[in-house]
XYZ file of C-alpha atoms in Angstrom:
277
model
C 44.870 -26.259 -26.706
C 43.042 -24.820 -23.833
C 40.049 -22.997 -23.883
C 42.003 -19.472 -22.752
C 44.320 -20.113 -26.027
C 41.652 -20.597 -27.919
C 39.859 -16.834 -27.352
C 43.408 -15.728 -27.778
C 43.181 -16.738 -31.357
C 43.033 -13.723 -33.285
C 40.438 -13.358 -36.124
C 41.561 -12.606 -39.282
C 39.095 -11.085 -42.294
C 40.049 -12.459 -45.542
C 39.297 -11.106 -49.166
C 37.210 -13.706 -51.127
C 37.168 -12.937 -55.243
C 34.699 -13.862 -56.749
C 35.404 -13.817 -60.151
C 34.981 -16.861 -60.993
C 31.958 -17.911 -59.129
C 29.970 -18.265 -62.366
C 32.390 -21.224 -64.168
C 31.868 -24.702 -64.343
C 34.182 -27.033 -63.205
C 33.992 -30.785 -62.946
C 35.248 -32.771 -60.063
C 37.017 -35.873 -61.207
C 37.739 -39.021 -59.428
C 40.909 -40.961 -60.050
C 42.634 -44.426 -59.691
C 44.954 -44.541 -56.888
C 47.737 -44.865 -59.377
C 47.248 -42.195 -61.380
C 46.905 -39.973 -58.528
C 50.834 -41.560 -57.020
C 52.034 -40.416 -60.847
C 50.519 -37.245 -60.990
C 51.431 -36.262 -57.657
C 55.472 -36.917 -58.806
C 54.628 -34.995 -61.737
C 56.537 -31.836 -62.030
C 53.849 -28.424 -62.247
C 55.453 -28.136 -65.970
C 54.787 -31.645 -67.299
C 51.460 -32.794 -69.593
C 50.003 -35.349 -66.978
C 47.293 -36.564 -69.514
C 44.515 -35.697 -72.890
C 41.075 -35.110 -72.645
C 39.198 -36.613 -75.798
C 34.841 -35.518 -75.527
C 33.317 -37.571 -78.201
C 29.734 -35.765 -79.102
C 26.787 -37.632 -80.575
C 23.660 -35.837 -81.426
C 20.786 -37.322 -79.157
C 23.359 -39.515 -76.919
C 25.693 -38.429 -74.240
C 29.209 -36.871 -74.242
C 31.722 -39.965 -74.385
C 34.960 -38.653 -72.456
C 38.320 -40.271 -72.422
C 41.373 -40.073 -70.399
C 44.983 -40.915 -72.143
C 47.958 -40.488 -69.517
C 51.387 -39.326 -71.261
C 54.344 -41.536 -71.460
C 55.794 -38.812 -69.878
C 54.074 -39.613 -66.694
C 54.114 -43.056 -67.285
C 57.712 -43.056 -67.250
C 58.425 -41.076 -64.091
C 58.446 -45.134 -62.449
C 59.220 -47.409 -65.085
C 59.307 -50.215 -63.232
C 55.587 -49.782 -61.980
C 53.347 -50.254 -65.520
C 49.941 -48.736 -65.552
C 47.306 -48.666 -67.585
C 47.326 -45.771 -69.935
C 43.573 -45.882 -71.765
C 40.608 -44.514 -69.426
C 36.864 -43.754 -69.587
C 35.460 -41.293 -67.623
C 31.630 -41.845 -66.234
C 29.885 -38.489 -66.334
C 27.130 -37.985 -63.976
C 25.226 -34.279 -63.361
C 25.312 -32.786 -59.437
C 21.560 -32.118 -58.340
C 20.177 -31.336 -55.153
C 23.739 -30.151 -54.127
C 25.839 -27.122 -54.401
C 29.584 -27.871 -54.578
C 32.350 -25.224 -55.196
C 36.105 -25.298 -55.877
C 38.398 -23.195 -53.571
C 41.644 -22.190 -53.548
C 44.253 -19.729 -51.816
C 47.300 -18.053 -52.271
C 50.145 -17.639 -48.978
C 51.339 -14.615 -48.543
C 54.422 -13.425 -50.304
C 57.809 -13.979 -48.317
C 61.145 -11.725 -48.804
C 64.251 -13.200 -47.429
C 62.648 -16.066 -45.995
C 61.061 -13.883 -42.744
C 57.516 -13.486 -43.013
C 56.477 -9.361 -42.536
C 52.876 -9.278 -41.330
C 53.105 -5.188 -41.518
C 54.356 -5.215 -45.481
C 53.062 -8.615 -46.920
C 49.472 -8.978 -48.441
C 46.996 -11.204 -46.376
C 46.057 -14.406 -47.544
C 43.636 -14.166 -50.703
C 40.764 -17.036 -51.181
C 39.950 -17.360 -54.855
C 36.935 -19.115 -56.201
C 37.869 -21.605 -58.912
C 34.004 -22.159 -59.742
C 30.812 -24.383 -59.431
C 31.124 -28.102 -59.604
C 28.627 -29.060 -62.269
C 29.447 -32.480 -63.513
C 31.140 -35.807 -61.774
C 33.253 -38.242 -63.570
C 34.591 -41.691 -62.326
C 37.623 -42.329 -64.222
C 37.999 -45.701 -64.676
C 40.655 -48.016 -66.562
C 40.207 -50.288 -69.911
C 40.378 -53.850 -69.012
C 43.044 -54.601 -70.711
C 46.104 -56.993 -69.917
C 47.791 -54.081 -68.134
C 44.995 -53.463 -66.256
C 44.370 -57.265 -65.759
C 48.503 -57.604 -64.365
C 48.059 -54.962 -62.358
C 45.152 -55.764 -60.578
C 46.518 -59.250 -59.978
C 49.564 -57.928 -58.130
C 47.293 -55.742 -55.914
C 45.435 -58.924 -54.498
C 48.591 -60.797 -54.391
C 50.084 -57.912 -52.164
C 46.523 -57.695 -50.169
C 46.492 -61.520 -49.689
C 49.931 -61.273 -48.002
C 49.243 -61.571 -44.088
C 50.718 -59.268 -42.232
C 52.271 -61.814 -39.709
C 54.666 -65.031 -39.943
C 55.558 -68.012 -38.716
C 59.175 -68.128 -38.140
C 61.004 -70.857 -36.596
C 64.140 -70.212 -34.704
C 66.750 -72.408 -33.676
C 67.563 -71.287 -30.283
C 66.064 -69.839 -27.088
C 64.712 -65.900 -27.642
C 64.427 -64.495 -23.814
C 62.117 -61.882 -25.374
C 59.536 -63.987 -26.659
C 59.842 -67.459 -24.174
C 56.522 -67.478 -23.075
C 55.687 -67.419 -18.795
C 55.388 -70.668 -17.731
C 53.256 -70.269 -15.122
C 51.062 -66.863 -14.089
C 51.080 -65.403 -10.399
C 47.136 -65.750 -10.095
C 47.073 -68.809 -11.571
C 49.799 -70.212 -8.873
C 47.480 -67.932 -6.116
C 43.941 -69.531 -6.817
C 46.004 -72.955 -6.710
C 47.577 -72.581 -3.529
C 44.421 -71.279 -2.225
C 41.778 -74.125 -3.287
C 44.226 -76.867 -2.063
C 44.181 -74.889 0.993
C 40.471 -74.611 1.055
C 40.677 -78.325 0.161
C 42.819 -79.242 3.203
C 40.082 -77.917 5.865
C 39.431 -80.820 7.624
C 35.120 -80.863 8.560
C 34.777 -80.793 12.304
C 31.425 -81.858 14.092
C 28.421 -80.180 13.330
C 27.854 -79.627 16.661
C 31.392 -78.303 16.646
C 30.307 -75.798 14.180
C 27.326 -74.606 15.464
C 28.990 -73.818 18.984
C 31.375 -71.812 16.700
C 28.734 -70.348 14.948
C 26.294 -69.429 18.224
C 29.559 -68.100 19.970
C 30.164 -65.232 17.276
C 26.467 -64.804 16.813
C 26.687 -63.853 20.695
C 28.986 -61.187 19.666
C 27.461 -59.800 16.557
C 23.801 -60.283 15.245
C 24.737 -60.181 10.966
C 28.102 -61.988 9.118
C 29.081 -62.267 5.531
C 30.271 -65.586 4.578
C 33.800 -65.024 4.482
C 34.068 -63.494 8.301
C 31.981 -66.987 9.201
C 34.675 -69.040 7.070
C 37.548 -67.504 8.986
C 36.100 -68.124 12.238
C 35.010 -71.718 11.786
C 37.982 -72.412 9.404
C 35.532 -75.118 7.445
C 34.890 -75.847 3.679
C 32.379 -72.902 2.364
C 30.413 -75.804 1.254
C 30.220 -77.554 4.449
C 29.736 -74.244 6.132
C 26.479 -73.141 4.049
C 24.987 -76.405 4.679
C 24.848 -75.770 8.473
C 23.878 -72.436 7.843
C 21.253 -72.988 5.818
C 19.596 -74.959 8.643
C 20.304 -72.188 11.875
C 20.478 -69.081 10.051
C 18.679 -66.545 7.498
C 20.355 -65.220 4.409
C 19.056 -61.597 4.161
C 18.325 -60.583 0.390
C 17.591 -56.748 1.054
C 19.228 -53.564 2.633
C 20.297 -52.430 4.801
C 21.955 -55.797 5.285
C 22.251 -57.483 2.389
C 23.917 -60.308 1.755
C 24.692 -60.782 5.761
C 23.872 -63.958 7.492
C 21.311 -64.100 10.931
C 20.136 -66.624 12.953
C 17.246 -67.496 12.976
C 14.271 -66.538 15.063
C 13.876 -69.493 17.350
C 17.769 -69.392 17.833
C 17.963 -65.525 18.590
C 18.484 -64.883 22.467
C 17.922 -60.667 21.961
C 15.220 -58.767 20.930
C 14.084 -57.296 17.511
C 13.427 -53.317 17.443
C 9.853 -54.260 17.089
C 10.029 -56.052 20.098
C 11.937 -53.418 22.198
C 9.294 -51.329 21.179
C 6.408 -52.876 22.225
C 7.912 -53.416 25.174
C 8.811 -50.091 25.966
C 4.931 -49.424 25.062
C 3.512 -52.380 27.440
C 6.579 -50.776 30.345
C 4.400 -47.170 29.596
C 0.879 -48.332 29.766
C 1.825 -50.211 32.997
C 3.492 -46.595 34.493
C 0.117 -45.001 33.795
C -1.760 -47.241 35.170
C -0.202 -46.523 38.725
């Protein structure tokens, strides 16, 4: 969405009641199971008991007893039916319950002008937290051996095949790989010439330009990088800062022009001299 349909989002005010703000509710946490069952549950059906076991100077004990009702909405997937609930009381936190009612619909069309706005109902303050969890009994026992049996499963096989699959032969060989071969035995065929050889080569296109990166110099010469640093390294500077960096130069005592220093001071001695006359 972009950000012009997003300011053309209209803003609508919506009634709140509050009736309810004052009632405590508790907010329960389930097994995965029971939540499947209760969500295939029809709205009609008992989905479970509450038993609250009181003992003066001891806390509430609180049980949980699914129907066989909902037990029996899969009967081929058995589930524990006993539970205990943990209680635990919310501090430093204020949590409320929520809910809402769509607006009413006649003859499946939607009439913004006729039908009520959306209504937000408070259902009440959160004041407890219980952690339902089952009995370990052999039910419970079964069924948590199947879950690590399904969650030891790995999610990909071998599978042998007796024939060729085009889709899954593997590349025998990789363009690059076939490129960086052909290109090292080439490397590898440069036959060494002379030193002497090389450093006419190299003096010759020095004449022409005063800096070279290594791969210009191997193109011109046409020798073994190796073989070509080695003489190099002997009539030439490697230059480690800008403006020209990495560039090979020869060296001062080979060099037949003039640095800008130079040129200047001669320009400086060629000014003095004027003045003097």
């Amino acid at each position: 969405m972009s950000k012009d349909e997003k300011e053309k989002v209209p803003i609508v005010d919506k009634e709140l009641d509050l009736s309810n703000a004052g009632r405590g509710v508790w907010l329960v946490k389930v097994p995965k199971y029971i939540a499947q069952k209760w969500e295939k549950a029809p709205s009609n059906m008992d989905v479970g008991k509450l038993r609250i076991s009181k003992t003066p100077g001891q806390k509430a004990q609180v049980s949980l007893t699914l129907t066989q009702a909902v037990v029996k909405l899969d009967p081929d997937a058995e589930i524990p039916t006993e539970h205990i609930l943990d209680v635990s009381v919310v501090t430093k936190q204020t949590l409320g319950v929520f809910s809402h009612m769509a607006p009413i619909e006649t003859n499946h069309f939607k009439d913004a002008s006729c039908s009520d706005p959306e209504k937000l109902y408070m259902e009440g303050r959160i004041v407890q937290k219980l952690e339902c969890r089952p009995i370990a009994d052999n039910c419970y026992m079964k069924l948590k051996l199947e879950s690590i049996k399904k969650a030891s499963v790995p999610v990909r096989k071998v599978q042998p095949i007796d024939k060729i699959v085009q889709n899954f032969k593997p590349v025998k060989d990789h363009a690059h790989n076939i490129e960086y071969r052909e290109r090292k035995k080439a490397e590898g065929k440069k036959a060494r010439d002379d030193k002497n050889a090389v450093m006419d080569m190299l003096f010759n296109a020095f004449e022409k330009h005063q800096y070279y990166n290594i791969k210009d110099l191997v193109k011109i010469t046409k020798q073994p990088i190796g073989y070509l640093k080695e003489i190099l390294k002997e009539v030439c500077d490697y230059n480690m800062k800008n403006p020209h960096k990495n560039m090979w130069e020869l060296k001062k005592e080979y060099r037949h022009y003039k640095t800008d220093a130079e040129k200047k001071d001669d320009d400086k001695t060629g000014t003095d001299s004027d003045t003097d006359h």
